[in-house]
mmCIF file of C-alpha atoms and ligand atoms in Angstrom:
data_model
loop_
_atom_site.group_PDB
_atom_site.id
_atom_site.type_symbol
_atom_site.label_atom_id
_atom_site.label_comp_id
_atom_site.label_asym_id
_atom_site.label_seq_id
_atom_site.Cartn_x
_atom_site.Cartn_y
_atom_site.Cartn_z
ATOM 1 C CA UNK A 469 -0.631 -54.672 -55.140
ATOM 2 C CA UNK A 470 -0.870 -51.140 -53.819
ATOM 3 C CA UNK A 471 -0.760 -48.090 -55.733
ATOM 4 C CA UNK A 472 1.295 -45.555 -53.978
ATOM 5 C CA UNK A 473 1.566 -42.131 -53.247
ATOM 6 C CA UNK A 474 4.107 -40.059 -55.184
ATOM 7 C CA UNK A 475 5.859 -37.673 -53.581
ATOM 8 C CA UNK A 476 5.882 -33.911 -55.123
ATOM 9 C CA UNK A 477 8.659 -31.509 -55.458
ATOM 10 C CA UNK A 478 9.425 -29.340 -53.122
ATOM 11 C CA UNK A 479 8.651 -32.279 -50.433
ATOM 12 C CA UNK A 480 11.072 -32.249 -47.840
ATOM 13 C CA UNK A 481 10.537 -36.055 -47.062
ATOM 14 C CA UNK A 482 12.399 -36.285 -51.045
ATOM 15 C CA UNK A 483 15.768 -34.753 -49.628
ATOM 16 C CA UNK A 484 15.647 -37.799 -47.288
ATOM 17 C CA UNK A 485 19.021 -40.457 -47.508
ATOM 18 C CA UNK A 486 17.512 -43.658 -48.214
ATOM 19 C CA UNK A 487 18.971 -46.810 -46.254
ATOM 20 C CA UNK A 488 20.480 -49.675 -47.488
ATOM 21 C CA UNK A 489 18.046 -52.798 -47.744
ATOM 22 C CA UNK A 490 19.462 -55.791 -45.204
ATOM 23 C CA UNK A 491 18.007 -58.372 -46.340
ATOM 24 C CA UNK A 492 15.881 -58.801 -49.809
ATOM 25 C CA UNK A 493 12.792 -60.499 -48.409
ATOM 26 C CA UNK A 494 8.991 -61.074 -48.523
ATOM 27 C CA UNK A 495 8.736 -57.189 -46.996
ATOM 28 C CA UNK A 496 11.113 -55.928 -49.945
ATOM 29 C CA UNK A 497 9.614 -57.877 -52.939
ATOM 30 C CA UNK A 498 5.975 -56.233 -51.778
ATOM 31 C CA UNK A 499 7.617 -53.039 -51.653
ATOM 32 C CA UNK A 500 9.273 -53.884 -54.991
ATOM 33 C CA UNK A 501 5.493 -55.194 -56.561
ATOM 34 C CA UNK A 502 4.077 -52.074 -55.574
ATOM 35 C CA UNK A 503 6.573 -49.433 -56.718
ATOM 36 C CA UNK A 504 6.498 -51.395 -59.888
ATOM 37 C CA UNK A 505 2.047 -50.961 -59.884
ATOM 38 C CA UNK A 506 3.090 -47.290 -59.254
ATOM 39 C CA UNK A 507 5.696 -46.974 -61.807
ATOM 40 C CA UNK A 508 3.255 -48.540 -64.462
ATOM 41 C CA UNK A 509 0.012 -47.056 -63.187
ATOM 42 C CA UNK A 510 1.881 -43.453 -63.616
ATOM 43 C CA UNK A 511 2.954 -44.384 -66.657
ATOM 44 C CA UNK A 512 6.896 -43.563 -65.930
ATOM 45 C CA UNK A 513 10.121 -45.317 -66.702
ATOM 46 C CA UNK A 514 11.402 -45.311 -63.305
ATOM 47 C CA UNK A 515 11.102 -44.793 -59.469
ATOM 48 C CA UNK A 516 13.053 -44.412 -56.505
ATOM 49 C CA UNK A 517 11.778 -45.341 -53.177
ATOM 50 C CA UNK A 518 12.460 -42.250 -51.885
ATOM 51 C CA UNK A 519 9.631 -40.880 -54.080
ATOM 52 C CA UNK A 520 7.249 -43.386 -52.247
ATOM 53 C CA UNK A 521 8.113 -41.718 -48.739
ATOM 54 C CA UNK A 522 9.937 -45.137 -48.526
ATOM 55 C CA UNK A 523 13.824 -44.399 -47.529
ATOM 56 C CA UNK A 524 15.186 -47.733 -48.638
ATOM 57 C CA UNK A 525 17.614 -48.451 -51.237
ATOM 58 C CA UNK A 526 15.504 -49.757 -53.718
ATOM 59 C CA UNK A 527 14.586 -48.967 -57.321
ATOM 60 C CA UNK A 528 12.402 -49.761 -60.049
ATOM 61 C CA UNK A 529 12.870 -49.115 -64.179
ATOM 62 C CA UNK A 530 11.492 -50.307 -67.219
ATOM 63 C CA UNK A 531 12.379 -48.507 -70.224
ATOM 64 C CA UNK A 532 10.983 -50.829 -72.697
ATOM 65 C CA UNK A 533 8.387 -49.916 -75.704
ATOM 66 C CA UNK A 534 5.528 -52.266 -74.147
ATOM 67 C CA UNK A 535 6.723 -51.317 -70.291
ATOM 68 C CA UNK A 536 6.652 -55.191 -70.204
ATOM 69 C CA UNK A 537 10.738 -55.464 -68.990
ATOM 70 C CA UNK A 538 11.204 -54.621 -65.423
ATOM 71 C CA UNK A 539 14.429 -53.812 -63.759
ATOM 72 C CA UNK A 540 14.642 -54.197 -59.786
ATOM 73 C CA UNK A 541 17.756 -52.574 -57.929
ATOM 74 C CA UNK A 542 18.186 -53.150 -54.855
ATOM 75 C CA UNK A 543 21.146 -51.618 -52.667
ATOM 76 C CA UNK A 544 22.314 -50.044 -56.125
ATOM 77 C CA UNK A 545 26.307 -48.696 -56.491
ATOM 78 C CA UNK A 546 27.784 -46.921 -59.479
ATOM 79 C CA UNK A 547 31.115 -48.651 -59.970
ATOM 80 C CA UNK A 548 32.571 -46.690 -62.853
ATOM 81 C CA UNK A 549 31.144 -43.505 -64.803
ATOM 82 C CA UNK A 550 32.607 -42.728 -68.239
ATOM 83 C CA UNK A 551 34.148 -39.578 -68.413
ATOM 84 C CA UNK A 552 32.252 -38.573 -71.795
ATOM 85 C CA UNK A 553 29.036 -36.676 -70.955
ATOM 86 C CA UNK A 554 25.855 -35.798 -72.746
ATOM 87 C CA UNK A 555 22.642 -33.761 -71.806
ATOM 88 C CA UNK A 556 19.030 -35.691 -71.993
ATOM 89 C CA UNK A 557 15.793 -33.888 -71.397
ATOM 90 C CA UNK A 558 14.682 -35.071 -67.638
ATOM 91 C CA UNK A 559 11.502 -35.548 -66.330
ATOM 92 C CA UNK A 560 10.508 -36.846 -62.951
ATOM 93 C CA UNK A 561 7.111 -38.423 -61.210
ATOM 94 C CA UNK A 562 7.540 -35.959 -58.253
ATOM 95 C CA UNK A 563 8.233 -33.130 -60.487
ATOM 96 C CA UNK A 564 4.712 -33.186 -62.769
ATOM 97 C CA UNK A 565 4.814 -31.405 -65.816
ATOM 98 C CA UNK A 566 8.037 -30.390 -65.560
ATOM 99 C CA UNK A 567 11.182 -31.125 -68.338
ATOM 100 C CA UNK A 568 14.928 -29.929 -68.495
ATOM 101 C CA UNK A 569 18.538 -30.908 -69.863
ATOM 102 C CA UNK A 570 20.447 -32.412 -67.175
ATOM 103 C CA UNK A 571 24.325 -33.057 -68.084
ATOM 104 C CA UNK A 572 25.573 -36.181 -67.095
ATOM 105 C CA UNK A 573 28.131 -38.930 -67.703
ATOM 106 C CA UNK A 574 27.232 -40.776 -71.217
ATOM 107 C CA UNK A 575 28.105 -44.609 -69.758
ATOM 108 C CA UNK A 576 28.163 -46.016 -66.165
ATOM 109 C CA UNK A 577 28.392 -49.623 -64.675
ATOM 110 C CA UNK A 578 26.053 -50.451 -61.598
ATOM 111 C CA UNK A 579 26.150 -53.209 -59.403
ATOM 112 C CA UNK A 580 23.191 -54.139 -57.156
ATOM 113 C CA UNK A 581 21.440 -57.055 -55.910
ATOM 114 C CA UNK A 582 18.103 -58.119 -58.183
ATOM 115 C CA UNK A 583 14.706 -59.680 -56.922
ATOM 116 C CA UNK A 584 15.794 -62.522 -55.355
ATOM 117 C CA UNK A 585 18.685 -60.492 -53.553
ATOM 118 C CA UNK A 586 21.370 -61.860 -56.391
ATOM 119 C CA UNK A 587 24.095 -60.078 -57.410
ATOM 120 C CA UNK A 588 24.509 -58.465 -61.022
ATOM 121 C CA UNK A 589 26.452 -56.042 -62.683
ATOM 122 C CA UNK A 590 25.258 -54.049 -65.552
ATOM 123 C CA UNK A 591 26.990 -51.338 -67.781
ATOM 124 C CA UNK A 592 24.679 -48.963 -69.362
ATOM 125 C CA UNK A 593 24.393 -46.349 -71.983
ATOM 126 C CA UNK A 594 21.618 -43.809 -73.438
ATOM 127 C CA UNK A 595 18.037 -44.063 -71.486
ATOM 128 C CA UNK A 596 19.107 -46.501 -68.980
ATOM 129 C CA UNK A 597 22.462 -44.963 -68.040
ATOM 130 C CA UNK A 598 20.405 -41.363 -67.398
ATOM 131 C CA UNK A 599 17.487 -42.973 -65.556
ATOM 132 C CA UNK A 600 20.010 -45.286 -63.174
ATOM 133 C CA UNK A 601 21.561 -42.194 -62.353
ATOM 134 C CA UNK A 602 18.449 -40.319 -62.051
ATOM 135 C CA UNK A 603 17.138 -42.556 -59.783
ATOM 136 C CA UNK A 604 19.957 -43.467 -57.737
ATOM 137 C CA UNK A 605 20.021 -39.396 -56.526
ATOM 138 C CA UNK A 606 16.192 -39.895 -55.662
ATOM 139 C CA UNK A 607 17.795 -41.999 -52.924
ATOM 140 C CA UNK A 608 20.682 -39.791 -52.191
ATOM 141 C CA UNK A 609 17.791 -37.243 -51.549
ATOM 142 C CA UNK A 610 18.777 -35.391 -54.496
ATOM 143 C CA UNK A 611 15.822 -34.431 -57.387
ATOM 144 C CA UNK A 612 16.925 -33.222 -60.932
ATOM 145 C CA UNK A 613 16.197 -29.943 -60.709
ATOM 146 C CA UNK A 614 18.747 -29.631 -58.311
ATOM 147 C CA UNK A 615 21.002 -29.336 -61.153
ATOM 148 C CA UNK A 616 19.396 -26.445 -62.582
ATOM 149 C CA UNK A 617 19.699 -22.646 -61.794
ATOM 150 C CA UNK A 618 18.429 -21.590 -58.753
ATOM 151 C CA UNK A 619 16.305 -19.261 -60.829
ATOM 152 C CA UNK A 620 14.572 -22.186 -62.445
ATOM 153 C CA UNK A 621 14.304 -23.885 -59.337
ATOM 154 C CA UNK A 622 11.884 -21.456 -57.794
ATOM 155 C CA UNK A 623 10.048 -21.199 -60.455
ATOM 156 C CA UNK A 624 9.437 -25.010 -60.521
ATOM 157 C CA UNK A 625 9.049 -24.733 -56.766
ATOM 158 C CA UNK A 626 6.500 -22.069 -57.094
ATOM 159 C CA UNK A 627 4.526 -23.913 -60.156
ATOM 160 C CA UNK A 628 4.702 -27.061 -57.838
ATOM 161 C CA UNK A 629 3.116 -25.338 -54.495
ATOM 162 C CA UNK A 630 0.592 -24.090 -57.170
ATOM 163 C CA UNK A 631 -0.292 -27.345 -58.534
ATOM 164 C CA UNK A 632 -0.950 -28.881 -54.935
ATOM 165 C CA UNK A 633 -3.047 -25.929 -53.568
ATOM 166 C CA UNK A 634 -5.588 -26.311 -56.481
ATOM 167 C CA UNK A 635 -5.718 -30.691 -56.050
ATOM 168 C CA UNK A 636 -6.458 -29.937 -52.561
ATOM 169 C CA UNK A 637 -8.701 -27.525 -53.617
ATOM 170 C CA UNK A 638 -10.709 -29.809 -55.861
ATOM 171 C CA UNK A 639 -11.457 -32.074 -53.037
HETATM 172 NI NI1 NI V 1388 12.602 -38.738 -60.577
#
């Protein structure tokens, strides 16, 4: 398994539309294996492909205690969103150090195809209804902040540009 490189905010390659997957085979699952490495090696509770530089509709979550209960979509849909909304503090791998209240809908049902290119439905609520939908904008090219104020967003931009000069710096 490879450990992967995380894109950061404000990346253009992130505002990329990710493709859907044709087939879910030996190419996919190693994709899949490594995004989950990344995830885990992070430590978050989710990626997107996107975030890999990977434009593919695939993503990976696991919002369990012991990060011991992985969750593969692949080709993921929202079906129905509830129309009952709450606001959850958002973080992101590509945007480091960086947390804010996103709105969204409270309950949504995804379908998707799993590991062995299966198809499942799921409905979810709390952490896993925020993260699916977090996620599934990483591969509509979309990153949370875009739902914040444009005033907030430069600053994050700003603090981001920062934070790269001075890793480059280091080496
Ligand atoms: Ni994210």
């Amino acid at each position: 398994m490879a450990l992967l490189t995380v894109l950061c905010y404000p990346d253009p390659r992130l505002y990329k539309v990710a493709k859907p997957v044709a087939v879910v085979d030996a190419r996919i699952k190693k994709i899949v294996a490594d995004m989950a490495h990344t995830m885990y090696d992070a430590p978050g509770v989710g990626l997107a492909a996107t975030q890999v530089d990977i434009h593919e509709r695939i993503l990976v979550i696991d919002i369990s205690e012991n990060q011991d209960e992985l969750m593969v979509f692949i080709n993921p849909e929202l079906v129905w969103v509830s129309p009952e909304k709450k606001a959850w503090r958002e973080g992101c791998l590509s945007v480091p150090d960086h947390y804010d209240e996103v709105e969204r809908p409270d309950t949504v049902r995804v379908k998707a195809l799993d590991i062995n290119g299966e198809k499942f439905e799921i409905e979810a609520d709390g952490l896993l209804s925020v993260c699916l939908q977090h996620e599934m904008d990483h591969l509509q090219g979309k990153v949370f902040v875009e739902y914040l104020s444009l005033l907030k967003r430069n600053r994050i931009s700003l603090k981001m540009k920062k934070r790269i000069k001075e890793l480059v710096g280091q080496r």
